[in-house]
Amino acid sequence: MNRARVARHAGQGALLVALFVFLFPIAWLFSTAYKRAADIFAIPPVLTFTPTLRNFETLFEFFNVPQLTLNTIIISFGTAIVALTLGTPAAYALARLDRWWAHGIAYFFLAIRMIPPVAILIPFYLMMRDVGLLGTYWALIILDAMQSTSFVVWMMFGYFRGVPKEIEEAAVVDGCTQWGAFIRIVLPTVVPGLIASALFCILFAWNNFIFPSFLTNSQTRPLSVALVSAYGSNEINWGTMGALAHFSVLPIVALALLLNRYFVQGLTRGVH
Amino acid sequence: MKPSQTTSRRMALGMTAGLGLAAGLATGRSAVAQTTAPMTLNMACMNDPFATVLVRLAPLYAQRTGVRVNVDILSYPELLSRITADFVGRTRNYDLSTMDIVWAGQFAEAGHTIELGPMIQRDSAEIGLDDIYQAAILGIGNFRGRQIAFPFAAYVNVLAFRRDVYERAGLQPPQTMEELISSAQRLTDAPNNMYGWAANGRRGPPVAQDWMTYNAQIGGSILGTDGRPAINSPANARSLTVYRDLFRISAPPGAVNYDWAARHEAFRQGIVAQHQIWTISIPSYENPEISRIVGRTGIMLAPTAAGMAKRYGIGGWGLAINAGIDERRREAAWGFVKWASSAEVQRQFLDANVGVFTRKSVVNDPALRARFPFLSVVDESLTNGDADFRPRIPQYPQIQDLLGTAVNSVLVGTADPQRSLDDAQARAVRLF
Amino acid sequence: MIGLPALLYMVLVALWPLGQGLYYSFTDYTLTRPGRVNWVGWENYTDMFADPSARRAILNTFVFTFAAVGLQLAVGLGLALLLWRESRFNRIALALMLIPVTVTPLAVGLMFRAMLEPDFGILGYWARVLGLSPTRGFLADENLALATLILIDVWEWTPLMALILLAGLKSLPTDILEAAEVDGASRFQRFWRIIVPMLLPAIFLALVMRSMDAFKIYDSVFVTTGGGPNDATNVLMYHAAKIGLEFFQIGAASAVSTFMLICVGLLAASFVLMIRAAESRLGAR
């Protein structure tokens, strides 16, 4: 018993070290929001400072933070919904298909993610102009969803392949339709995968920069674009960036904490 | 959920109403009075200090004229990429844009923005053309006789130095480049975090632009007298060697990776004794919120090499109007341009501690002179201004990139200055 | 078939612009001179291979990809194993650990650049003064700059790797694991004989996804070093973006991106083969 506890504490210790490494830079970034600009880069650099909220004032004066946050949420969640809706059934179909070219199509989806953004940015920009969607949320959701669907198909393909066919076949024998079996029997077993996929889609769209910078206008701009534009002039500077970063980071943390409850061990019981 | 639809519907209504009104108005009156119908213009704005002032003043302009200007603040590379994409794709996202002095060649050649000549002539009385420095008009937005942007934020190249550091060392501010180099060396005291000089070293536009400035002050030139590249001239090679040595002996350790933001931060934190800057940054040194050297900075004309004539490098930003928009929007945009460059608004920039100078009346205003003593330097520079301090030709981005790589490689490694410049020259020639 | 909408979507949104890009790569299409477009054949490609800057970019991109993804996989797997057990501590730790991924990569680059600044950065200053870093700082040193960018990438994306691998671990059938424990298999045996083979799909997914993204690294290079010092951190995407979005030479930029696409494709294909081999050797499905 003791050995297990020691091992567990050692594991937690290691996690704490990892957390420190991952969170220290973020803590620094957040701390710039509470410092005067002259103090952010004081020489020699120290950890103490006198706090101020001026940066938040400046931030709200020059940026429509609620609008930016709303835009980011709409784009990210929209992308995730589209990607999951398109990708999950496709992944299931591919996983259950017993043809040799099923793998081929799966690879095709994978290949989509390989495309360097700069290759399709300008052509896509012009395409969106031609259909009149430039500057709307849809332009960005369409493009982001393309890359996200690819990920979803690949991620869920692996999970679905791991679910033995016998489960559904048993359900069909018991009177379920194919689709019903899918929804009610198969999907619940891959919930961890779905959650991870959703999180990933949201994350990818949340902090994407180069696509939104070209495809959105000042009304539909997300936080990532504003964050970078903030940096550079004398009045809008690191402090404001640090303040804005709060809005870019905290919603996702909240989301992750929320979804974590469903991110549990697979529900497969003895399948015999 | 289609925001653009609502905006375009509103625009359409506004236009119909406006057309009726405009039809009844005589020409010759100022464009500002014509656009009484509500209209929204979109402007792409560089995130230099003037951006925040424009954002603050835009609502006042809307109240006065009914024209709302959305000021979109963008970083430098973003700005150029997006407006070029906008121009070429004819997406008309931006009616107006700030234009860097060095972009004139590209824009003129491609016809991205309208020629303002006729409008300037027509409204010259209202603008008070004589009040604007010739150097600013010719330098910012004029390319081979075509005026494709109007100056509103001219910058002057000056030397900012720490008066207290110089006094402590018993030295006089440098009158020549040679003096600057020797004083930089003497003022460097690394253990006590003081370095005699700083400039950008980062590969790409940062180091290219800074070196071009120094090069001009020392007597070199990127282009030959025939307008073609002369990058590997002996004068240039010499100045590059001097630049490299300055970095090795007198600059902060991180300078080889500095861009403007880092360099200004270093100066504001007090570890740099002097550096060449554009006047836009000067007021920031006096702001206790962001600077630790309040009241200790002196401004003087950037020195040239001994025996050389003085050089008055100017830079800065103009406002350009998208060639793809219709007549009514052009007039409305032109109204905004005139307003932004008017004496009244230029004064407001200075009131907000933003150092832009385009008009003689503003620069020579006694009250402002009392507040900003360095305005005498500004006046001298703009009167004799040299806008071709840096080449404003269409191939500027590529030349800048070649220099950015060549100079950086000399600074960080052991590359030979002459050979690096030879290499850059060979590639530059192919661009023409 | 329910897979059809996804397929059509891809073709429309991705393949069409891609095809255009491929066409452009054989022309001298420049965005600022849209009227004059000429067919130049392979010239854009040969120019790329003749350019020492571009060649260095190719090398740097591959080194970066392998090093960064390798490290992320190793550390990510370790973290996933540590987080496997159900507990409140682990749930919160996971959520907190995802924070680096939520900051836009461009801002991450700016953040680390500020922190690593040798003259006034909170990490860089002390590293320089204590002799832990070269005088010019990590990012200005030709030998360390790329390694620094690799570590920044590891910092940013390891949590995501951990998430994917953790999802894989949690999807493993508990009955088989329990059976193995009951059978008395040692931890080591359990890990290599049972967990890893069943985890291979997740490992493969993580590996391929991250490799494809790492190959396209751009944001951090752009804000920290500009490709320098002296080409030490020049990478393909930066090179392509400069040509395409600064010089507006769409033809040349398309050639670079097409080349990137081929490289990534080959990379992914080799991963597929490797995982297949591993799967058959370790006796999984």
XYZ file of C-alpha atoms in Angstrom, chain B residues 47-255:
209
model
C -0.568 51.028 -35.070
C 1.796 53.919 -34.508
C 0.864 56.362 -31.722
C -1.311 58.470 -34.016
C -3.727 55.561 -34.335
C -5.197 55.923 -30.881
C -5.645 59.656 -31.395
C -7.525 59.036 -34.631
C -9.758 56.544 -32.877
C -10.551 59.132 -30.219
C -11.183 61.903 -32.723
C -13.252 59.922 -35.220
C -16.530 60.353 -33.307
C -15.989 64.121 -33.312
C -15.568 64.042 -37.062
C -18.739 61.999 -37.346
C -20.644 64.577 -35.344
C -19.406 67.375 -37.526
C -19.894 65.812 -40.951
C -22.076 62.763 -40.538
C -19.301 60.586 -41.916
C -18.323 57.813 -39.557
C -14.810 56.525 -39.981
C -14.023 53.069 -38.614
C -10.366 53.116 -37.730
C -8.966 49.598 -37.960
C -5.625 49.405 -36.207
C -3.211 46.936 -37.793
C 0.422 46.044 -37.309
C 2.919 46.949 -40.026
C 3.185 43.700 -42.004
C -0.505 42.966 -41.566
C -1.334 46.412 -42.881
C 0.597 46.109 -46.111
C -0.567 42.570 -46.826
C -4.198 43.292 -46.142
C -4.534 46.504 -48.064
C -2.668 45.090 -51.025
C -4.950 42.072 -51.000
C -7.868 44.480 -50.729
C -6.684 46.560 -53.666
C -5.844 43.678 -55.929
C -8.838 41.589 -55.006
C -11.021 44.667 -55.433
C -12.806 43.733 -52.238
C -13.141 47.412 -51.215
C -12.863 46.598 -47.534
C -10.958 49.796 -46.890
C -11.755 53.176 -48.348
C -8.695 54.819 -46.826
C -5.377 53.647 -45.617
C -2.285 55.043 -44.001
C 0.627 54.671 -46.377
C 4.248 54.419 -45.377
C 6.595 56.778 -47.175
C 8.453 53.918 -48.822
C 5.365 52.340 -50.339
C 4.778 55.189 -52.769
C 6.568 53.455 -55.599
C 4.616 50.219 -55.347
C 1.269 51.929 -54.977
C 1.857 54.375 -57.800
C 2.995 51.736 -60.225
C 0.111 49.423 -59.480
C -2.464 52.193 -59.424
C -3.872 51.089 -56.078
C -4.774 54.557 -54.883
C -6.199 57.583 -56.609
C -4.154 60.524 -57.765
C -4.910 63.430 -55.533
C -3.455 66.152 -57.757
C -6.757 67.520 -59.121
C -8.425 67.467 -55.688
C -5.470 69.209 -54.087
C -5.561 71.936 -56.721
C -9.274 72.368 -56.371
C -9.175 72.681 -52.583
C -5.764 74.288 -52.212
C -7.134 77.354 -50.451
C -9.002 75.287 -47.929
C -5.980 73.070 -47.290
C -3.606 76.016 -47.039
C -1.096 74.271 -49.243
C 1.650 76.755 -48.452
C 1.477 75.841 -44.824
C 2.493 72.255 -45.528
C 6.186 71.555 -45.832
C 7.209 70.908 -49.428
C 9.372 68.029 -48.315
C 6.370 66.368 -46.741
C 4.228 66.701 -49.866
C 6.932 65.556 -52.222
C 8.342 62.943 -49.954
C 5.204 61.275 -48.747
C 2.991 60.086 -51.533
C 4.633 61.638 -54.545
C 6.226 59.290 -57.028
C 7.502 60.587 -60.330
C 5.086 63.492 -60.300
C 2.016 61.540 -59.246
C 0.651 62.362 -55.823
C -1.008 59.167 -54.660
C -1.187 59.927 -50.948
C -1.413 63.036 -48.784
C 0.964 63.565 -45.846
C -0.535 63.749 -42.399
C 2.156 62.355 -40.113
C 5.633 63.316 -41.258
C 8.532 62.059 -39.185
C 11.997 63.502 -38.895
C 15.140 61.476 -38.280
C 16.891 62.823 -35.190
C 19.381 61.752 -32.578
C 17.946 61.208 -29.111
C 20.617 61.274 -26.421
C 20.759 61.160 -22.641
C 21.780 64.606 -21.503
C 22.500 63.385 -18.000
C 24.815 60.609 -19.201
C 26.725 62.982 -21.437
C 27.040 65.581 -18.671
C 28.253 63.018 -16.172
C 30.989 61.959 -18.570
C 31.851 65.560 -19.349
C 31.228 65.108 -23.059
C 29.532 67.311 -25.622
C 26.744 65.937 -27.818
C 28.242 64.656 -31.087
C 28.441 67.028 -34.046
C 29.760 64.431 -36.468
C 29.381 60.712 -36.955
C 32.997 60.206 -35.905
C 32.303 61.960 -32.624
C 29.219 59.847 -32.124
C 31.189 56.646 -32.582
C 33.923 57.672 -30.181
C 31.529 58.983 -27.544
C 29.455 55.815 -27.838
C 32.539 53.832 -27.057
C 33.456 56.001 -24.084
C 29.963 55.958 -22.635
C 29.674 52.185 -22.714
C 29.881 50.685 -19.258
C 28.499 47.178 -19.526
C 28.832 46.143 -15.867
C 26.629 49.082 -14.942
C 24.089 48.402 -17.669
C 24.939 51.407 -19.819
C 25.591 51.133 -23.521
C 26.701 53.981 -25.726
C 24.445 53.310 -28.702
C 21.695 51.108 -30.057
C 20.100 50.239 -33.386
C 18.032 47.440 -34.830
C 19.854 44.234 -35.624
C 16.993 41.900 -36.322
C 16.974 40.255 -39.717
C 14.549 41.765 -42.172
C 12.965 45.229 -42.239
C 14.267 46.263 -38.790
C 17.969 46.038 -39.551
C 17.559 47.047 -43.181
C 15.830 50.307 -42.366
C 18.153 51.245 -39.541
C 21.257 50.526 -41.534
C 19.924 52.474 -44.521
C 19.517 55.448 -42.203
C 23.059 55.222 -40.876
C 24.385 54.591 -44.296
C 22.848 57.795 -45.557
C 24.323 59.715 -42.632
C 27.782 58.382 -43.366
C 27.636 59.132 -47.046
C 26.587 55.868 -48.585
C 23.625 55.250 -50.848
C 21.660 52.197 -51.872
C 20.897 53.432 -55.334
C 23.390 54.883 -57.727
C 22.841 58.194 -59.471
C 21.181 56.321 -62.312
C 18.520 54.971 -59.970
C 19.809 51.414 -60.209
C 21.182 49.466 -57.239
C 24.717 50.282 -56.101
C 24.625 48.244 -52.950
C 28.233 47.108 -52.941
C 29.861 50.513 -53.342
C 33.020 51.059 -51.248
C 31.217 53.736 -49.227
C 28.479 51.273 -48.307
C 30.960 48.589 -47.370
C 32.771 51.028 -45.143
C 29.603 52.122 -43.416
C 28.579 48.514 -42.860
C 31.915 47.857 -41.183
C 31.362 50.859 -38.933
C 27.840 49.639 -38.133
C 29.164 46.225 -37.222
C 31.826 47.639 -34.975
C 29.318 49.861 -33.232
C 27.292 46.765 -32.452
C 30.283 44.893 -31.140
C 31.654 47.662 -28.978
C 28.853 49.945 -27.902
C 25.481 48.279 -28.264
C 23.479 46.253 -25.717
C 24.005 42.494 -26.038
C 20.523 41.885 -27.335
C 20.764 44.564 -30.007
